[in-house]
XYZ file of C-alpha atoms in Angstrom:
403
model
C 36.188 23.120 23.262
C 39.819 22.118 23.999
C 39.369 23.133 27.580
C 36.680 20.664 28.716
C 36.456 20.172 32.387
C 33.627 17.757 32.560
C 33.334 14.184 31.535
C 30.547 12.493 29.505
C 28.763 9.573 31.348
C 25.981 7.547 29.822
C 23.075 5.537 30.831
C 21.342 3.138 28.363
C 17.605 3.328 27.595
C 16.033 -0.041 27.067
C 12.719 -1.014 25.391
C 10.475 -3.650 26.747
C 12.488 -6.299 24.809
C 15.588 -5.204 26.636
C 17.173 -3.774 23.501
C 19.206 -0.535 23.665
C 17.118 2.187 21.912
C 19.352 5.151 22.955
C 21.561 6.666 25.698
C 21.089 9.452 28.112
C 24.305 11.494 28.231
C 25.203 13.946 30.912
C 28.125 15.759 32.243
C 30.032 14.402 35.217
C 30.558 17.384 37.515
C 33.533 17.710 39.555
C 31.681 19.759 42.090
C 28.136 19.630 43.391
C 26.735 22.551 41.347
C 24.522 21.569 38.335
C 25.988 22.215 34.811
C 25.568 25.687 33.676
C 23.911 26.760 30.413
C 27.258 27.166 28.727
C 28.308 23.729 29.806
C 25.165 22.135 28.572
C 25.431 23.892 25.243
C 28.949 22.654 25.081
C 27.865 19.096 25.602
C 25.367 19.250 22.752
C 27.886 21.050 20.426
C 30.539 18.359 21.291
C 28.257 15.537 20.748
C 27.064 16.946 17.411
C 30.606 17.417 16.169
C 31.731 13.872 17.147
C 28.704 11.897 16.061
C 27.769 13.535 12.840
C 29.896 12.472 9.904
C 29.804 14.447 6.616
C 29.704 11.156 4.633
C 28.287 8.609 7.051
C 25.566 10.889 8.732
C 24.498 9.903 12.208
C 27.024 7.488 13.534
C 24.891 5.939 16.207
C 22.494 4.198 13.671
C 18.860 4.366 14.978
C 19.905 5.217 18.603
C 18.360 8.176 20.275
C 20.272 10.499 22.529
C 18.654 12.069 25.545
C 20.538 15.349 26.614
C 19.849 17.370 29.690
C 18.628 20.963 28.865
C 17.596 24.229 30.589
C 15.279 26.930 29.070
C 17.939 29.370 28.079
C 19.632 26.999 25.698
C 16.567 25.751 23.848
C 17.439 27.941 20.861
C 21.109 27.289 20.844
C 22.802 26.957 17.485
C 24.463 23.535 18.451
C 20.931 22.016 18.300
C 20.653 22.699 14.630
C 23.796 20.334 14.124
C 21.972 17.413 15.759
C 19.515 15.219 13.767
C 16.112 16.168 15.222
C 14.802 12.595 14.945
C 17.575 11.253 17.170
C 17.669 14.128 19.735
C 15.673 14.415 22.829
C 16.167 17.252 25.282
C 15.207 16.528 28.824
C 13.866 19.462 30.840
C 12.136 20.057 34.110
C 8.232 20.075 33.757
C 7.853 23.073 35.878
C 9.627 25.307 33.375
C 6.700 25.028 30.954
C 4.848 27.395 33.268
C 6.696 30.217 31.587
C 4.954 31.114 28.347
C 8.110 31.902 26.521
C 9.584 28.483 27.474
C 6.537 26.685 26.524
C 6.513 28.425 23.036
C 10.324 27.535 22.546
C 9.539 23.817 23.469
C 6.542 23.665 21.077
C 8.830 25.266 18.282
C 11.424 22.492 18.812
C 8.701 19.812 18.782
C 7.306 21.242 15.488
C 10.874 20.924 14.116
C 11.106 17.248 15.046
C 13.198 17.565 18.094
C 12.149 15.212 20.995
C 11.445 16.740 24.436
C 11.228 14.646 27.702
C 9.618 16.158 30.629
C 11.175 15.242 34.060
C 9.209 15.304 37.272
C 5.976 15.933 35.373
C 2.936 17.527 36.901
C 0.025 15.044 36.629
C -2.085 17.923 35.466
C -0.163 17.925 32.303
C -1.282 14.532 31.357
C -3.789 15.440 28.720
C -4.327 14.304 25.176
C -2.898 17.799 24.020
C 0.512 17.057 25.566
C 1.905 15.562 22.265
C 2.513 19.085 20.923
C 4.738 19.765 23.924
C 6.442 16.560 24.809
C 7.445 13.207 23.073
C 8.496 11.492 26.345
C 7.428 11.771 29.945
C 10.026 10.572 32.516
C 8.121 8.850 35.411
C 9.631 8.049 38.696
C 8.963 4.344 39.255
C 8.345 2.990 42.622
C 7.484 -0.637 43.316
C 5.669 0.445 46.537
C 2.396 1.621 44.934
C 2.037 0.120 41.490
C -1.802 0.383 41.423
C -1.630 4.115 41.907
C 0.936 4.562 39.238
C -1.221 2.436 36.926
C -4.028 5.060 37.280
C -1.643 7.938 36.484
C -0.166 6.127 33.472
C -3.571 5.278 32.011
C -4.127 8.884 30.865
C -0.788 9.026 29.139
C -1.503 5.803 27.307
C -4.285 7.608 25.540
C -1.709 9.998 23.911
C 1.180 9.495 21.580
C 3.621 10.523 24.424
C 5.963 7.709 25.350
C 6.875 6.908 28.994
C 10.365 6.488 30.321
C 10.651 4.757 33.719
C 13.380 5.784 36.147
C 15.007 4.391 38.204
C 14.383 0.780 37.222
C 16.837 -0.970 39.420
C 15.657 -4.643 39.300
C 14.336 -6.925 36.688
C 11.216 -7.372 38.716
C 10.701 -3.558 38.427
C 11.362 -3.770 34.675
C 8.675 -6.340 34.377
C 6.242 -4.268 36.441
C 6.889 -1.223 34.242
C 6.494 -3.183 31.109
C 3.135 -4.397 32.366
C 2.164 -0.880 33.062
C 2.769 0.037 29.484
C 5.939 2.079 29.898
C 8.025 2.348 26.618
C 11.609 2.691 27.896
C 13.576 2.276 30.981
C 16.701 3.783 32.495
C 18.585 1.958 35.272
C 21.491 -0.214 36.009
C 20.029 -3.289 34.411
C 22.842 -3.401 31.819
C 25.117 -4.785 34.513
C 22.662 -7.492 35.819
C 21.978 -10.726 34.117
C 18.327 -11.536 33.660
C 17.504 -14.062 36.564
C 15.759 -17.371 36.354
C 17.656 -18.635 33.231
C 18.902 -22.279 33.681
C 21.360 -21.849 30.943
C 24.944 -21.730 32.464
C 28.387 -21.934 30.911
C 29.455 -22.034 27.266
C 27.122 -22.980 24.443
C 28.495 -25.076 21.550
C 29.241 -22.051 19.401
C 31.145 -20.373 22.182
C 33.221 -23.593 22.825
C 34.349 -23.563 19.230
C 35.225 -19.838 19.411
C 37.313 -20.438 22.482
C 39.063 -23.300 20.738
C 39.737 -21.155 17.769
C 41.138 -18.303 19.996
C 43.586 -20.786 21.503
C 44.589 -21.995 18.105
C 45.183 -18.316 16.904
C 47.310 -17.689 19.958
C 49.465 -20.749 18.975
C 49.492 -19.453 15.323
C 47.949 -22.775 14.106
C 48.040 -23.458 10.424
C 45.265 -21.919 8.334
C 44.015 -25.326 7.251
C 43.607 -26.439 10.964
C 41.637 -23.140 11.646
C 39.452 -23.800 8.511
C 38.665 -27.379 9.683
C 37.640 -26.190 13.224
C 35.585 -23.317 11.745
C 33.676 -25.686 9.475
C 32.204 -27.344 12.487
C 29.974 -24.297 12.943
C 28.044 -23.267 9.800
C 26.851 -20.107 11.446
C 30.344 -19.102 12.413
C 31.680 -19.667 9.009
C 28.884 -17.629 7.456
C 29.706 -14.786 9.956
C 33.316 -14.841 9.071
C 32.596 -14.467 5.323
C 30.006 -11.774 5.964
C 32.657 -9.929 8.103
C 35.479 -10.178 5.588
C 33.101 -9.067 2.760
C 31.830 -6.055 4.842
C 32.333 -2.598 3.521
C 35.074 -1.928 6.176
C 37.458 -4.116 4.268
C 36.890 -2.536 0.901
C 38.329 -5.652 -0.911
C 36.625 -4.814 -4.222
C 35.834 -8.498 -4.729
C 33.835 -11.157 -2.807
C 35.736 -13.811 -0.771
C 33.903 -17.121 -0.889
C 36.489 -19.351 0.654
C 36.986 -19.824 4.316
C 40.655 -20.476 3.906
C 41.102 -17.225 1.811
C 39.152 -15.294 4.403
C 41.549 -16.518 7.194
C 44.574 -15.790 5.253
C 43.355 -12.227 4.298
C 42.506 -11.493 7.930
C 45.652 -12.561 9.785
C 46.029 -13.846 13.293
C 45.744 -10.471 15.314
C 42.510 -9.250 13.600
C 41.140 -12.732 13.647
C 41.648 -13.022 17.466
C 39.999 -9.737 17.993
C 36.960 -10.645 15.868
C 36.634 -13.887 17.896
C 36.767 -11.958 21.125
C 34.022 -9.747 19.920
C 32.029 -12.796 18.819
C 32.442 -14.615 22.070
C 30.678 -11.934 24.037
C 27.822 -11.574 21.489
C 27.356 -15.351 20.868
C 25.305 -15.885 23.971
C 22.194 -17.846 23.530
C 21.346 -17.936 27.276
C 18.691 -15.331 26.916
C 20.626 -12.597 28.761
C 19.704 -9.055 27.975
C 21.039 -7.693 24.683
C 22.105 -4.561 26.506
C 24.754 -6.627 28.434
C 26.303 -7.619 25.089
C 26.272 -3.991 23.720
C 27.808 -2.744 26.927
C 30.608 -5.369 26.638
C 31.459 -4.064 23.056
C 31.423 -0.429 24.096
C 33.523 -1.113 27.147
C 36.056 -3.117 25.246
C 36.463 -0.462 22.555
C 36.586 2.446 25.088
C 39.280 0.698 27.192
C 41.291 0.155 23.961
C 41.021 3.786 22.930
C 41.884 5.036 26.272
C 45.111 3.124 26.422
C 46.161 3.414 22.923
C 48.296 6.486 23.121
C 50.206 5.631 26.271
C 50.591 1.903 25.737
C 50.662 1.417 21.890
C 48.688 -0.879 19.627
C 49.650 -4.277 20.956
C 48.764 -3.346 24.559
C 45.649 -1.705 23.452
C 44.562 -4.898 21.802
C 44.893 -6.606 25.179
C 42.793 -3.769 26.722
C 40.055 -4.565 24.139
C 40.068 -8.120 25.265
C 40.082 -7.149 28.970
C 36.991 -4.901 28.352
C 35.159 -7.388 26.263
C 35.695 -10.166 28.785
C 34.995 -8.027 31.852
C 31.226 -8.920 31.390
C 31.652 -12.521 30.193
C 31.003 -13.834 33.769
C 27.500 -12.238 33.571
C 26.956 -13.340 29.947
C 27.796 -16.823 30.740
C 26.407 -17.038 34.264
C 29.711 -18.186 35.720
C 32.123 -16.741 38.345
C 34.975 -14.866 36.566
C 37.544 -17.263 37.910
C 35.695 -20.201 36.191
C 35.535 -18.158 32.946
C 39.270 -17.604 33.003
C 39.931 -21.312 33.454
C 38.456 -21.875 29.955
C 40.877 -19.678 28.214
C 44.582 -18.634 28.519
C 44.993 -14.821 28.649
C 48.051 -12.708 29.502
C 48.638 -12.366 33.159
C 48.060 -8.532 33.064
C 44.629 -9.058 31.407
C 43.638 -11.644 34.197
C 44.842 -9.232 36.849
C 42.663 -6.465 35.341
C 39.660 -8.716 35.138
C 40.047 -10.019 38.756
C 41.222 -7.013 40.659
C 41.155 -4.013 38.266
C 44.879 -3.889 39.102
C 48.109 -3.985 37.073
C 48.871 -2.230 33.768
C 45.384 -2.589 32.226
C 43.084 -2.413 35.371
C 42.908 1.382 35.705
C 41.862 1.759 32.004
C 39.154 -0.848 32.371
C 38.035 0.778 35.676
C 37.719 4.173 33.861
C 35.775 2.586 30.999
C 33.355 1.170 33.616
C 33.130 4.419 35.531
C 31.781 6.206 32.467
C 28.848 3.914 32.310
C 28.112 4.027 35.973
C 28.002 7.807 36.479
C 30.645 7.142 39.047
C 32.419 10.009 40.882
C 35.673 8.085 40.170
C 35.751 9.179 36.456
C 37.778 12.370 37.166
C 40.280 10.746 39.593
C 40.949 7.685 37.395
C 41.442 9.873 34.331
C 43.834 12.110 36.215
C 45.825 9.069 37.363
C 46.133 7.959 33.721
C 47.129 11.520 32.569
C 43.990 11.728 30.408
C 42.150 14.894 29.916
C 38.285 15.254 29.787
C 38.554 15.866 26.106
C 40.530 12.799 25.430
C 38.187 10.676 27.544
C 34.998 12.232 25.917
C 36.349 11.670 22.448
C 37.207 8.072 23.172
C 33.714 7.549 24.712
C 31.738 8.801 21.793
C 33.952 7.012 19.377
C 33.394 3.733 21.187
C 29.635 4.237 21.042
C 29.717 4.919 17.371
C 32.068 1.898 16.793
C 29.664 -0.400 18.667
C 26.871 0.478 16.262
C 28.995 -0.198 13.251
C 30.182 -3.655 14.303
C 28.360 -6.537 12.617
C 28.876 -9.958 14.093
């Protein structure tokens, strides 16, 4: 396990309301060869070990993980360490022609493990398919929607859910939703939903930015309290945050002033950063906000050992703000005019250069299935194991954050 040579990359799965319902995890290969049976088993074992907590259970909340599989590993011990209701194995449809493989797949389904069929044979689309598969991965093409609608009609009669891939544009997303598909995989998490007239900061975000500036200047707690009181929802969120289980105060904090004093400047700035990226009321996809949170935390974790806590906090800000242009519908240069940030953070956001840029670029590459993952990690002296641990930790942390 300590000699991993592959990197985990992820793709989000969206539902028709653009919410993230899970992630497809795969190994980033250094060569062209597909992952071996042993490597795929290692992926499942590693994921199970990182995301199953003895006390807290499944750390991804209600998120489902799709993991690539081959017939030889369908009975691997590592599978028993994964929660079946949140585990989906993706296999090629053609392997079901082997009676032994079919029996193994049906055994997994009987035990509650999900199975997604890739490149399915239309002949399989029968009402009896539910005992074999929980998902069918369908290749979406906008070229012949009518023909696809006829194929999908049979699937709609069963309990099997359909996952569309690749869904590259919001127009394709809408077409898939109209066809009755249940989930979608594509690069939509990096693309604002078009046609929305709202641009720039909403009132809540304006107050958050003002508070961030005040925190940087270490303004008096009373001044912070007075500014915070201008937004009732923001005040409520701060009290809910300080009273959350993560603080374990043992008593309820009811005063804003007390909450601000207990929190301190650095944690308050971090919380406001998180809130700014998730306070968008412009109708952009929720997946964009979740991606910003994961990216910020991943960049922070990647740089923590080499750069230390203070610099890692700046990496968190850089990662969170790296999608703010899309969340706000503004060019990044305009976004950066609204808030004063350290020069190294600005450089990372504009050019991916400087001290923080490579860490931010690596965090991005992990969500793009980019072939730059390995070279970026090597340049930062990070091993696959270190990057993979940070990646899964960031995914889990994003689910635990309540804003």
